[in-house]
Amino acid sequence: MDSIRIRGGRPLEGEIEIFGAKNAALPLMAACLLTEETLTLSNIPHLTDITTLAHLLAQHGVEIGMEGNARRGGNAGRALSLRARQITDTRAPYELVSRMRASILVLGPLLARTGRASVSLPGGCAIGSRPVDLHIDGLTRLGAQVVLEDGDIRAHVRGRLRGAEIRLPFASVGATENLMMAATLADGETVIRNAAREPEIADLALCLNAMGADITGIGSDALVIRGRDALSGTEHHVVSDRIEAGTYALAAAIVGGDIELAGAPAALLRSLLDYLEASGVAVAETPRGLRVRGNGRPAATDVTTQPYPGFPTDLQAQAMALMTVADGAAMITETIFENRFMHVQELRRMGADIAVRGGTALVRGVSTLTGAQVMATDLRASSSLVLAGLAAAGETVVHRVYHLDRGYERIEDKLAACGADIDRVHH
Ligand code: UD1
């Protein structure tokens, strides 16, 4: 298993290009199941989660073509063409689904297109219990019969799904996406209330509309979807990754320096930018993206994760890394996931002073972290350890880097190009 070795203390200078968003690309790929025509997606990041979903789609009968297998400085990215001419198998097996929770996103499209689907209960990062009840309840409202059998979610519908009014008790990102996709091929109108408003959902809705769907209320918490008999193919450019951009912004904040994040979606990062400014980090929008200048110890600043447009849970671990070296004490409260503090014990190994009570961590800033051997436990926790390693005195080795490869393309190359002393060790 690969690890990442970092010798900390070198400020970041230069430019980092931000790629397409994993959390937009995954549902967009699943959307190909809704049409027999070709869906072409550009700006696809090179990540193992993308490969995992491509394998799953191939299992359903999707023909997949890939263009551009290396990035050469430009931001054209990689394009995927996906054609579900015929769905040959409506089962999503445990061996693929257990690797990634987002596999659940094939459930709604398969059911809407073919009238049946059997998806193994998903796995993914071990952050809390992460049930899928909202997906199942919503599909049931659309007329599906769903049972849990032998670890599988088995759903079928006689004829077509039927439009319905669905109120989500919690604004789940995945449930909103699954139900929105399913409703595009339902008979009649569906309204999803208390829908999640993450920008990746808007990106999916825009693509679905380009495929012939009729979705209004995009970006709001009430989505109205008028079902169509069929959707067509289209081409779509995946929105930039606000979480990748936010992670590098926090990297510049923790170790200092001056970086420009080319292609960073500043408008989608308001809550982070406010947070950085409150912490004394200089951020400025530029014509190309975002410029971030870290300058000395940040001011301790409290933060609470919230659904969009609030502070993203996917940046909580990285913000905590920043607060470990803050001047003062900060409270970090996680409200989206139950068990998303697994980075705490690893950060402590590096000298961080963190106390956890329930969903809140009290982080008392220390003047320096020290390098250590640490273990990545989930995707975003892993990047927080890389950030801490950049700031720490001495050498840090982050083990189990496969978590990082699920969500960050070439993180070590991007940071090394800005002056960090970081490399990947192949074992
Ligand atoms: C998506 C993102 C993930 C991000 C999360 C929250 C993708 C591929 N992943 O995950 O990076 O951290 O949004 O912004 O886009 N829940 C239920 N029942 C359900 C569904 C969810 O109780 O049926 C709970 C979950 O356990 C969790 C919370 O709701 O505590 C948020 O989950 P959700 O918004 O669904 O996140 P994901 O779509 O899994």
Tab-separated table of C-alpha atoms and ligand atoms in Angstrom:
chain	number	residue	atom	x	y	z
A	1	MET	CA	0.000	0.000	0.000
A	2	ASP	CA	1.338	3.428	-0.926
A	3	SER	CA	2.089	6.086	1.638
A	4	ILE	CA	2.842	9.800	1.383
A	5	ARG	CA	5.962	11.256	2.958
A	6	ILE	CA	6.110	14.943	3.792
A	7	ARG	CA	8.869	17.075	5.286
A	8	GLY	CA	6.990	20.023	6.646
A	9	GLY	CA	7.555	23.735	6.936
A	10	ARG	CA	7.901	24.866	3.329
A	11	PRO	CA	5.450	27.557	2.270
A	12	LEU	CA	3.429	27.012	-0.888
A	13	GLU	CA	4.037	29.327	-3.848
A	14	GLY	CA	2.551	29.030	-7.303
A	15	GLU	CA	-0.552	27.788	-9.018
A	16	ILE	CA	-2.726	24.725	-8.569
A	17	GLU	CA	-5.265	23.718	-11.155
A	18	ILE	CA	-8.602	22.577	-9.776
A	19	PHE	CA	-10.212	19.643	-11.573
A	20	GLY	CA	-13.812	18.512	-11.978
A	21	ALA	CA	-15.814	17.633	-8.874
A	22	LYS	CA	-15.950	13.982	-7.846
A	23	ASN	CA	-19.305	14.549	-6.175
A	24	ALA	CA	-20.740	15.991	-9.373
A	25	ALA	CA	-19.131	13.459	-11.702
A	26	LEU	CA	-20.503	10.407	-9.868
A	27	PRO	CA	-24.229	11.247	-10.112
A	28	LEU	CA	-23.711	12.562	-13.658
A	29	MET	CA	-22.231	9.201	-14.643
A	30	ALA	CA	-25.194	7.390	-13.082
A	31	ALA	CA	-27.520	9.602	-15.150
A	32	CYS	CA	-26.344	7.819	-18.305
A	33	LEU	CA	-28.599	4.919	-17.270
A	34	LEU	CA	-31.642	7.093	-17.994
A	35	THR	CA	-31.148	7.139	-21.758
A	36	GLU	CA	-30.194	4.779	-24.554
A	37	GLU	CA	-28.214	7.602	-26.181
A	38	THR	CA	-24.651	8.696	-25.430
A	39	LEU	CA	-23.864	10.996	-22.521
A	40	THR	CA	-20.456	12.636	-22.829
A	41	LEU	CA	-18.961	14.166	-19.704
A	42	SER	CA	-15.851	16.345	-19.835
A	43	ASN	CA	-13.676	17.573	-16.941
A	44	ILE	CA	-13.840	14.158	-15.289
A	45	PRO	CA	-11.201	13.820	-12.560
A	46	HIS	CA	-8.953	10.778	-12.455
A	47	LEU	CA	-9.935	9.116	-9.191
A	48	THR	CA	-10.540	5.602	-7.991
A	49	ASP	CA	-14.179	6.405	-7.110
A	50	ILE	CA	-14.745	7.273	-10.774
A	51	THR	CA	-13.166	3.982	-11.855
A	52	THR	CA	-15.280	2.055	-9.352
A	53	LEU	CA	-18.489	3.579	-10.699
A	54	ALA	CA	-17.350	2.969	-14.295
A	55	HIS	CA	-16.942	-0.734	-13.427
A	56	LEU	CA	-20.393	-0.808	-11.937
A	57	LEU	CA	-21.946	0.893	-14.967
A	58	ALA	CA	-20.165	-1.550	-17.277
A	59	GLN	CA	-21.758	-4.350	-15.273
A	60	HIS	CA	-25.170	-2.850	-16.111
A	61	GLY	CA	-24.263	-2.927	-19.806
A	62	VAL	CA	-23.002	0.629	-20.295
A	63	GLU	CA	-20.448	1.063	-23.078
A	64	ILE	CA	-17.739	3.395	-21.808
A	65	GLY	CA	-15.220	5.332	-23.832
A	66	MET	CA	-12.446	7.479	-22.392
A	67	GLU	CA	-10.708	10.330	-24.169
A	68	GLY	CA	-7.531	12.097	-23.043
A	69	ASN	CA	-5.699	9.866	-20.601
A	70	ALA	CA	-3.145	12.403	-19.420
A	71	ARG	CA	-3.444	16.001	-18.398
A	72	ARG	CA	-0.806	18.142	-19.972
A	73	GLY	CA	-1.149	21.367	-18.093
A	74	GLY	CA	-4.378	22.415	-19.788
A	75	ASN	CA	-7.726	22.209	-18.087
A	76	ALA	CA	-9.504	20.245	-20.786
A	77	GLY	CA	-9.474	17.239	-18.488
A	78	ARG	CA	-10.626	13.836	-19.393
A	79	ALA	CA	-13.875	13.055	-21.116
A	80	LEU	CA	-15.994	9.971	-20.621
A	81	SER	CA	-18.612	8.831	-23.075
A	82	LEU	CA	-21.261	6.592	-21.585
A	83	ARG	CA	-23.887	4.744	-23.551
A	84	ALA	CA	-26.508	2.602	-21.871
A	85	ARG	CA	-27.995	1.381	-25.145
A	86	GLN	CA	-29.453	-1.558	-23.265
A	87	ILE	CA	-29.447	-2.332	-19.569
A	88	THR	CA	-28.221	-5.905	-19.498
A	89	ASP	CA	-28.152	-6.408	-15.732
A	90	THR	CA	-30.022	-4.452	-13.068
A	91	ARG	CA	-27.995	-5.814	-10.156
A	92	ALA	CA	-25.264	-3.833	-8.413
A	93	PRO	CA	-23.174	-6.412	-6.581
A	94	TYR	CA	-21.665	-6.147	-3.111
A	95	GLU	CA	-18.098	-6.394	-4.367
A	96	LEU	CA	-18.430	-3.039	-6.197
A	97	VAL	CA	-20.999	-1.260	-4.026
A	98	SER	CA	-19.101	-1.996	-0.815
A	99	ARG	CA	-16.199	0.127	-2.072
A	100	MET	CA	-18.220	3.274	-2.455
A	101	ARG	CA	-21.468	4.548	-0.988
A	102	ALA	CA	-22.226	6.630	-4.083
A	103	SER	CA	-22.992	3.359	-5.908
A	104	ILE	CA	-26.501	3.766	-4.466
A	105	LEU	CA	-26.980	6.422	-7.170
A	106	VAL	CA	-27.671	3.752	-9.784
A	107	LEU	CA	-30.799	2.672	-7.892
A	108	GLY	CA	-33.154	5.457	-9.015
A	109	PRO	CA	-32.066	5.526	-12.680
A	110	LEU	CA	-32.164	1.709	-13.068
A	111	LEU	CA	-35.593	1.528	-11.534
A	112	ALA	CA	-36.964	4.398	-13.611
A	113	ARG	CA	-35.599	3.011	-16.867
A	114	THR	CA	-36.218	-0.729	-16.449
A	115	GLY	CA	-38.744	-1.084	-13.624
A	116	ARG	CA	-36.337	-3.002	-11.413
A	117	ALA	CA	-33.060	-2.758	-9.571
A	118	SER	CA	-31.185	-4.707	-6.945
A	119	VAL	CA	-28.398	-2.801	-5.235
A	120	SER	CA	-26.302	-4.152	-2.410
A	121	LEU	CA	-26.430	-1.997	0.711
A	122	PRO	CA	-23.568	0.476	0.231
A	123	GLY	CA	-20.226	0.891	1.982
A	124	GLY	CA	-17.754	3.739	1.526
A	125	CYS	CA	-16.010	5.814	4.178
A	126	ALA	CA	-16.709	4.550	7.687
A	127	ILE	CA	-18.189	7.830	8.881
A	128	GLY	CA	-21.277	7.067	10.893
A	129	SER	CA	-24.042	4.639	10.119
A	130	ARG	CA	-25.065	6.357	6.860
A	131	PRO	CA	-28.394	4.648	6.226
A	132	VAL	CA	-30.265	4.816	2.915
A	133	ASP	CA	-33.800	5.046	4.299
A	134	LEU	CA	-34.489	8.392	2.592
A	135	HIS	CA	-33.656	6.898	-0.813
A	136	ILE	CA	-35.932	3.940	-0.162
A	137	ASP	CA	-38.834	5.957	1.284
A	138	GLY	CA	-38.699	8.397	-1.629
A	139	LEU	CA	-38.724	5.666	-4.270
A	140	THR	CA	-41.638	4.058	-2.451
A	141	ARG	CA	-43.509	7.376	-2.713
A	142	LEU	CA	-42.865	7.204	-6.458
A	143	GLY	CA	-44.706	3.867	-6.567
A	144	ALA	CA	-41.862	1.381	-6.219
A	145	GLN	CA	-41.991	-1.675	-4.028
A	146	VAL	CA	-38.765	-1.967	-2.125
A	147	VAL	CA	-37.586	-4.776	0.125
A	148	LEU	CA	-34.308	-5.438	1.911
A	149	GLU	CA	-33.254	-9.030	1.321
A	150	ASP	CA	-29.904	-10.766	1.829
A	151	GLY	CA	-28.118	-7.415	2.185
A	152	ASP	CA	-29.618	-6.093	-1.052
A	153	ILE	CA	-32.099	-3.323	-1.728
A	154	ARG	CA	-34.544	-4.903	-4.180
A	155	ALA	CA	-36.910	-2.518	-5.915
A	156	HIS	CA	-39.433	-2.956	-8.656
A	157	VAL	CA	-42.363	-1.121	-10.138
A	158	ARG	CA	-45.123	-2.320	-12.377
A	159	GLY	CA	-45.148	-0.015	-15.390
A	160	ARG	CA	-43.647	3.406	-14.749
A	161	LEU	CA	-42.848	5.260	-11.567
A	162	ARG	CA	-45.544	7.818	-10.708
A	163	GLY	CA	-44.837	11.431	-9.823
A	164	ALA	CA	-45.435	12.315	-6.176
A	165	GLU	CA	-44.822	14.911	-3.517
A	166	ILE	CA	-41.821	13.951	-1.401
A	167	ARG	CA	-40.655	15.811	1.668
A	168	LEU	CA	-37.209	14.783	2.793
A	169	PRO	CA	-36.897	14.786	6.591
A	170	PHE	CA	-33.225	15.656	6.108
A	171	ALA	CA	-31.710	17.371	3.057
A	172	SER	CA	-29.700	14.338	1.933
A	173	VAL	CA	-27.506	14.975	-1.076
A	174	GLY	CA	-27.620	11.426	-2.425
A	175	ALA	CA	-31.357	10.964	-1.839
A	176	THR	CA	-32.114	14.249	-3.629
A	177	GLU	CA	-30.028	13.124	-6.604
A	178	ASN	CA	-31.453	9.608	-6.737
A	179	LEU	CA	-35.055	10.781	-6.515
A	180	MET	CA	-34.545	13.635	-8.977
A	181	MET	CA	-33.085	11.222	-11.535
A	182	ALA	CA	-35.847	8.667	-10.990
A	183	ALA	CA	-38.547	11.337	-11.323
A	184	THR	CA	-37.311	12.464	-14.755
A	185	LEU	CA	-38.830	9.276	-16.243
A	186	ALA	CA	-41.877	9.054	-13.950
A	187	ASP	CA	-45.433	9.520	-15.051
A	188	GLY	CA	-46.483	13.032	-13.973
A	189	GLU	CA	-45.029	15.663	-11.690
A	190	THR	CA	-42.775	15.126	-8.685
A	191	VAL	CA	-41.984	17.762	-6.093
A	192	ILE	CA	-39.024	17.175	-3.778
A	193	ARG	CA	-39.267	19.427	-0.735
A	194	ASN	CA	-36.405	20.102	1.649
A	195	ALA	CA	-34.157	19.037	-1.214
A	196	ALA	CA	-30.426	19.413	-0.659
A	197	ARG	CA	-28.967	22.475	-2.406
A	198	GLU	CA	-25.372	21.386	-2.956
A	199	PRO	CA	-24.026	22.829	-6.231
A	200	GLU	CA	-23.314	19.334	-7.530
A	201	ILE	CA	-27.082	18.708	-7.494
A	202	ALA	CA	-27.644	21.815	-9.617
A	203	ASP	CA	-24.963	20.576	-12.011
A	204	LEU	CA	-26.804	17.260	-12.316
A	205	ALA	CA	-30.151	19.009	-12.848
A	206	LEU	CA	-28.696	21.176	-15.633
A	207	CYS	CA	-27.335	18.098	-17.365
A	208	LEU	CA	-30.646	16.257	-16.997
A	209	ASN	CA	-32.463	19.221	-18.531
A	210	ALA	CA	-30.009	19.166	-21.432
A	211	MET	CA	-30.999	15.490	-21.808
A	212	GLY	CA	-34.619	16.586	-22.180
A	213	ALA	CA	-35.783	16.462	-18.570
A	214	ASP	CA	-38.018	19.199	-17.178
A	215	ILE	CA	-36.680	20.280	-13.800
A	216	THR	CA	-37.395	23.642	-12.213
A	217	GLY	CA	-36.421	25.116	-8.875
A	218	ILE	CA	-32.776	24.247	-9.533
A	219	GLY	CA	-30.582	25.503	-6.676
A	220	SER	CA	-33.567	25.825	-4.329
A	221	ASP	CA	-34.919	23.416	-1.722
A	222	ALA	CA	-38.027	22.651	-3.787
A	223	LEU	CA	-37.351	20.787	-7.005
A	224	VAL	CA	-40.202	20.248	-9.453
A	225	ILE	CA	-39.680	17.485	-11.981
A	226	ARG	CA	-42.153	16.810	-14.776
A	227	GLY	CA	-41.610	13.273	-16.001
A	228	ARG	CA	-40.783	12.505	-19.618
A	229	ASP	CA	-41.251	9.353	-21.699
A	230	ALA	CA	-37.578	9.239	-22.595
A	231	LEU	CA	-34.389	11.275	-22.269
A	232	SER	CA	-31.692	11.811	-24.881
A	233	GLY	CA	-27.923	12.064	-24.856
A	234	THR	CA	-25.957	15.275	-24.377
A	235	GLU	CA	-22.517	16.685	-23.620
A	236	HIS	CA	-21.820	18.201	-20.251
A	237	HIS	CA	-18.806	19.812	-18.557
A	238	VAL	CA	-18.506	18.781	-14.890
A	239	VAL	CA	-18.462	21.678	-12.406
A	240	SER	CA	-15.137	22.366	-10.613
A	241	ASP	CA	-14.415	20.672	-7.329
A	242	ARG	CA	-15.115	23.102	-4.486
A	243	ILE	CA	-13.840	20.580	-1.942
A	244	GLU	CA	-10.547	20.068	-3.757
A	245	ALA	CA	-10.192	23.862	-4.063
A	246	GLY	CA	-11.086	24.333	-0.398
A	247	THR	CA	-8.524	21.741	0.663
A	248	TYR	CA	-5.711	23.560	-1.164
A	249	ALA	CA	-6.893	26.905	0.196
A	250	LEU	CA	-6.622	25.462	3.699
A	251	ALA	CA	-3.187	24.047	2.804
A	252	ALA	CA	-1.927	27.537	1.970
A	253	ALA	CA	-3.507	28.803	5.166
A	254	ILE	CA	-1.812	26.229	7.411
A	255	VAL	CA	1.702	26.333	5.971
A	256	GLY	CA	1.749	29.881	4.648
A	257	GLY	CA	2.631	31.159	1.211
A	258	ASP	CA	0.757	32.516	-1.754
A	259	ILE	CA	-1.094	30.293	-4.199
A	260	GLU	CA	-3.580	30.763	-6.981
A	261	LEU	CA	-6.221	28.086	-7.432
A	262	ALA	CA	-6.967	28.139	-11.147
A	263	GLY	CA	-10.551	27.193	-11.894
A	264	ALA	CA	-11.590	27.298	-8.233
A	265	PRO	CA	-15.331	27.972	-7.995
A	266	ALA	CA	-15.131	30.924	-5.596
A	267	ALA	CA	-18.886	31.543	-5.701
A	268	LEU	CA	-19.476	28.036	-4.344
A	269	LEU	CA	-16.996	28.470	-1.503
A	270	ARG	CA	-18.524	31.452	0.303
A	271	SER	CA	-18.711	29.769	3.708
A	272	LEU	CA	-15.067	28.667	3.533
A	273	LEU	CA	-13.871	32.061	2.332
A	274	ASP	CA	-15.691	33.761	5.215
A	275	TYR	CA	-14.074	31.273	7.574
A	276	LEU	CA	-10.588	31.881	6.197
A	277	GLU	CA	-11.033	35.643	6.395
A	278	ALA	CA	-12.196	35.381	9.991
A	279	SER	CA	-9.041	33.360	10.671
A	280	GLY	CA	-6.852	36.095	9.201
A	281	VAL	CA	-6.071	34.361	5.911
A	282	ALA	CA	-6.065	36.634	2.862
A	283	VAL	CA	-8.351	35.383	0.092
A	284	ALA	CA	-9.175	37.176	-3.130
A	285	GLU	CA	-11.117	36.227	-6.218
A	286	THR	CA	-9.048	36.523	-9.360
A	287	PRO	CA	-10.083	36.275	-13.009
A	288	ARG	CA	-8.738	32.704	-13.008
A	289	GLY	CA	-10.076	31.547	-9.662
A	290	LEU	CA	-8.892	32.244	-6.176
A	291	ARG	CA	-5.739	33.563	-4.542
A	292	VAL	CA	-4.942	32.508	-0.992
A	293	ARG	CA	-2.164	33.903	1.186
A	294	GLY	CA	-1.410	32.370	4.546
A	295	ASN	CA	0.499	34.518	6.922
A	296	GLY	CA	1.547	33.308	10.364
A	297	ARG	CA	-0.687	31.561	12.865
A	298	PRO	CA	-4.398	31.762	12.061
A	299	ALA	CA	-6.828	33.237	14.558
A	300	ALA	CA	-8.871	30.548	16.323
A	301	THR	CA	-12.315	30.508	14.677
A	302	ASP	CA	-15.303	28.306	15.517
A	303	VAL	CA	-17.127	26.479	12.770
A	304	THR	CA	-20.207	24.253	12.453
A	305	THR	CA	-20.827	22.045	9.442
A	306	GLN	CA	-24.170	22.509	7.701
A	307	PRO	CA	-25.837	21.517	4.446
A	308	TYR	CA	-24.968	23.881	1.576
A	309	PRO	CA	-24.645	26.878	1.614
A	310	GLY	CA	-23.281	26.258	5.122
A	311	PHE	CA	-19.769	25.095	5.873
A	312	PRO	CA	-19.205	21.711	4.149
A	313	THR	CA	-18.641	18.612	6.240
A	314	ASP	CA	-16.162	17.565	3.553
A	315	LEU	CA	-13.863	20.420	4.686
A	316	GLN	CA	-14.298	19.907	8.423
A	317	ALA	CA	-11.226	17.717	8.933
A	318	GLN	CA	-9.027	20.109	6.948
A	319	ALA	CA	-10.341	23.117	8.914
A	320	MET	CA	-9.535	21.221	12.092
A	321	ALA	CA	-5.968	20.709	10.880
A	322	LEU	CA	-5.731	24.489	10.444
A	323	MET	CA	-7.073	25.123	13.935
A	324	THR	CA	-4.485	22.804	15.521
A	325	VAL	CA	-1.922	25.574	14.955
A	326	ALA	CA	-4.261	28.518	15.628
A	327	ASP	CA	-3.636	31.249	18.121
A	328	GLY	CA	-6.299	30.338	20.690
A	329	ALA	CA	-9.015	27.692	21.003
A	330	ALA	CA	-11.704	26.889	18.433
A	331	MET	CA	-14.836	24.767	18.602
A	332	ILE	CA	-15.525	22.601	15.579
A	333	THR	CA	-19.003	21.108	15.469
A	334	GLU	CA	-20.012	18.347	13.057
A	335	THR	CA	-23.750	18.116	12.422
A	336	ILE	CA	-23.970	16.071	9.209
A	337	PHE	CA	-22.257	12.807	10.168
A	338	GLU	CA	-22.169	11.035	13.505
A	339	ASN	CA	-18.642	9.769	13.479
A	340	ARG	CA	-16.531	12.147	11.522
A	341	PHE	CA	-13.708	12.839	13.978
A	342	MET	CA	-11.487	9.903	13.144
A	343	HIS	CA	-8.692	12.288	12.195
A	344	VAL	CA	-8.571	13.588	15.789
A	345	GLN	CA	-6.481	10.781	17.219
A	346	GLU	CA	-4.049	10.966	14.308
A	347	LEU	CA	-3.708	14.753	14.635
A	348	ARG	CA	-2.995	14.199	18.339
A	349	ARG	CA	-0.077	11.968	17.371
A	350	MET	CA	1.362	15.058	15.725
A	351	GLY	CA	1.050	17.100	18.906
A	352	ALA	CA	-2.411	18.612	18.398
A	353	ASP	CA	-4.449	19.419	21.501
A	354	ILE	CA	-8.032	18.343	20.784
A	355	ALA	CA	-10.845	17.324	23.146
A	356	VAL	CA	-14.019	15.780	21.744
A	357	ARG	CA	-17.468	15.863	23.366
A	358	GLY	CA	-20.142	14.331	21.171
A	359	GLY	CA	-20.239	16.171	17.861
A	360	THR	CA	-17.983	19.004	19.020
A	361	ALA	CA	-14.206	19.157	19.116
A	362	LEU	CA	-12.408	21.788	21.137
A	363	VAL	CA	-9.107	22.488	19.429
A	364	ARG	CA	-6.532	24.408	21.438
A	365	GLY	CA	-3.937	25.710	19.041
A	366	VAL	CA	-0.287	24.756	19.551
A	367	SER	CA	2.657	26.702	18.173
A	368	THR	CA	4.041	23.752	16.183
A	369	LEU	CA	3.009	20.266	15.171
A	370	THR	CA	5.623	17.556	14.928
A	371	GLY	CA	5.904	15.003	12.147
A	372	ALA	CA	4.694	11.461	12.870
A	373	GLN	CA	3.527	8.230	11.277
A	374	VAL	CA	-0.218	8.568	10.831
A	375	MET	CA	-2.992	6.499	9.328
A	376	ALA	CA	-5.597	7.772	6.912
A	377	THR	CA	-9.044	6.563	7.958
A	378	ASP	CA	-11.333	8.128	5.393
A	379	LEU	CA	-11.080	10.381	2.404
A	380	ARG	CA	-11.236	13.863	3.913
A	381	ALA	CA	-9.498	12.792	7.127
A	382	SER	CA	-6.582	11.769	4.917
A	383	SER	CA	-6.252	15.198	3.385
A	384	SER	CA	-6.317	16.802	6.838
A	385	LEU	CA	-3.282	14.682	7.750
A	386	VAL	CA	-1.469	15.817	4.614
A	387	LEU	CA	-2.208	19.439	5.566
A	388	ALA	CA	-0.948	18.873	9.100
A	389	GLY	CA	2.165	17.224	7.659
A	390	LEU	CA	2.852	20.282	5.487
A	391	ALA	CA	2.901	22.451	8.601
A	392	ALA	CA	4.651	20.031	10.992
A	393	ALA	CA	8.320	20.121	11.925
A	394	GLY	CA	10.120	17.044	10.619
A	395	GLU	CA	8.824	14.093	8.652
A	396	THR	CA	5.246	12.854	8.467
A	397	VAL	CA	4.244	9.628	6.754
A	398	VAL	CA	0.561	9.223	5.912
A	399	HIS	CA	-0.313	5.551	5.488
A	400	ARG	CA	-3.286	4.031	3.643
A	401	VAL	CA	-3.218	6.583	0.894
A	402	TYR	CA	-5.830	4.700	-1.116
A	403	HIS	CA	-8.440	6.769	0.721
A	404	LEU	CA	-6.820	9.909	-0.683
A	405	ASP	CA	-6.809	8.521	-4.209
A	406	ARG	CA	-10.582	8.156	-4.050
A	407	GLY	CA	-11.011	11.922	-4.034
A	408	TYR	CA	-7.812	13.852	-4.894
A	409	GLU	CA	-6.049	13.531	-8.215
A	410	ARG	CA	-2.258	13.688	-7.818
A	411	ILE	CA	-2.351	15.654	-4.568
A	412	GLU	CA	1.371	15.094	-3.973
A	413	ASP	CA	2.307	16.374	-7.455
A	414	LYS	CA	0.141	19.462	-7.122
A	415	LEU	CA	1.639	20.350	-3.734
A	416	ALA	CA	5.214	19.506	-4.787
A	417	ALA	CA	4.864	21.824	-7.784
A	418	CYS	CA	4.215	24.643	-5.290
A	419	GLY	CA	7.340	23.899	-3.286
A	420	ALA	CA	6.164	21.328	-0.748
A	421	ASP	CA	8.609	18.546	0.096
A	422	ILE	CA	6.236	15.663	-0.476
A	423	ASP	CA	6.355	12.386	-2.336
A	424	ARG	CA	4.613	9.081	-2.689
A	425	VAL	CA	6.337	5.971	-1.468
A	426	HIS	CA	5.334	2.759	-3.251
A	427	HIS	CA	5.574	-0.312	-1.075
B	1	UD1	C1	-22.665	13.342	-0.174
B	1	UD1	C2	-21.231	13.477	-0.617
B	1	UD1	C3	-20.292	13.468	0.579
B	1	UD1	C4	-20.721	14.539	1.590
B	1	UD1	C5	-22.203	14.408	1.927
B	1	UD1	C6	-22.719	15.534	2.802
B	1	UD1	C7	-21.255	12.472	-2.807
B	1	UD1	C8	-20.839	11.338	-3.678
B	1	UD1	N1	-20.904	12.395	-1.511
B	1	UD1	O1	-22.764	12.068	0.475
B	1	UD1	O2	-18.970	13.735	0.115
B	1	UD1	O3	-19.967	14.382	2.775
B	1	UD1	O4	-22.985	14.410	0.721
B	1	UD1	O5	-22.491	16.770	2.181
B	1	UD1	O6	-21.828	13.433	-3.268
B	1	UD1	N2	-28.794	9.935	5.685
B	1	UD1	C9	-29.784	9.173	6.239
B	1	UD1	N3	-30.602	8.451	5.407
B	1	UD1	C10	-30.440	8.467	4.038
B	1	UD1	C11	-29.426	9.265	3.481
B	1	UD1	C12	-28.620	9.988	4.339
B	1	UD1	O7	-29.956	9.125	7.449
B	1	UD1	O8	-31.205	7.779	3.341
B	1	UD1	C13	-27.884	10.683	6.585
B	1	UD1	C14	-26.454	10.155	6.489
B	1	UD1	O9	-26.264	9.054	7.352
B	1	UD1	C15	-25.648	11.349	6.900
B	1	UD1	C16	-26.459	12.516	6.367
B	1	UD1	O10	-27.768	12.012	6.141
B	1	UD1	O11	-25.575	11.430	8.305
B	1	UD1	C17	-25.904	13.125	5.096
B	1	UD1	O12	-25.919	12.183	4.074
B	1	UD1	P1	-26.092	12.585	2.532
B	1	UD1	O13	-26.386	14.030	2.410
B	1	UD1	O14	-27.047	11.610	1.935
B	1	UD1	O15	-24.643	12.315	2.003
B	1	UD1	P2	-24.203	11.445	0.772
B	1	UD1	O16	-25.085	11.691	-0.391
B	1	UD1	O17	-23.936	10.052	1.201
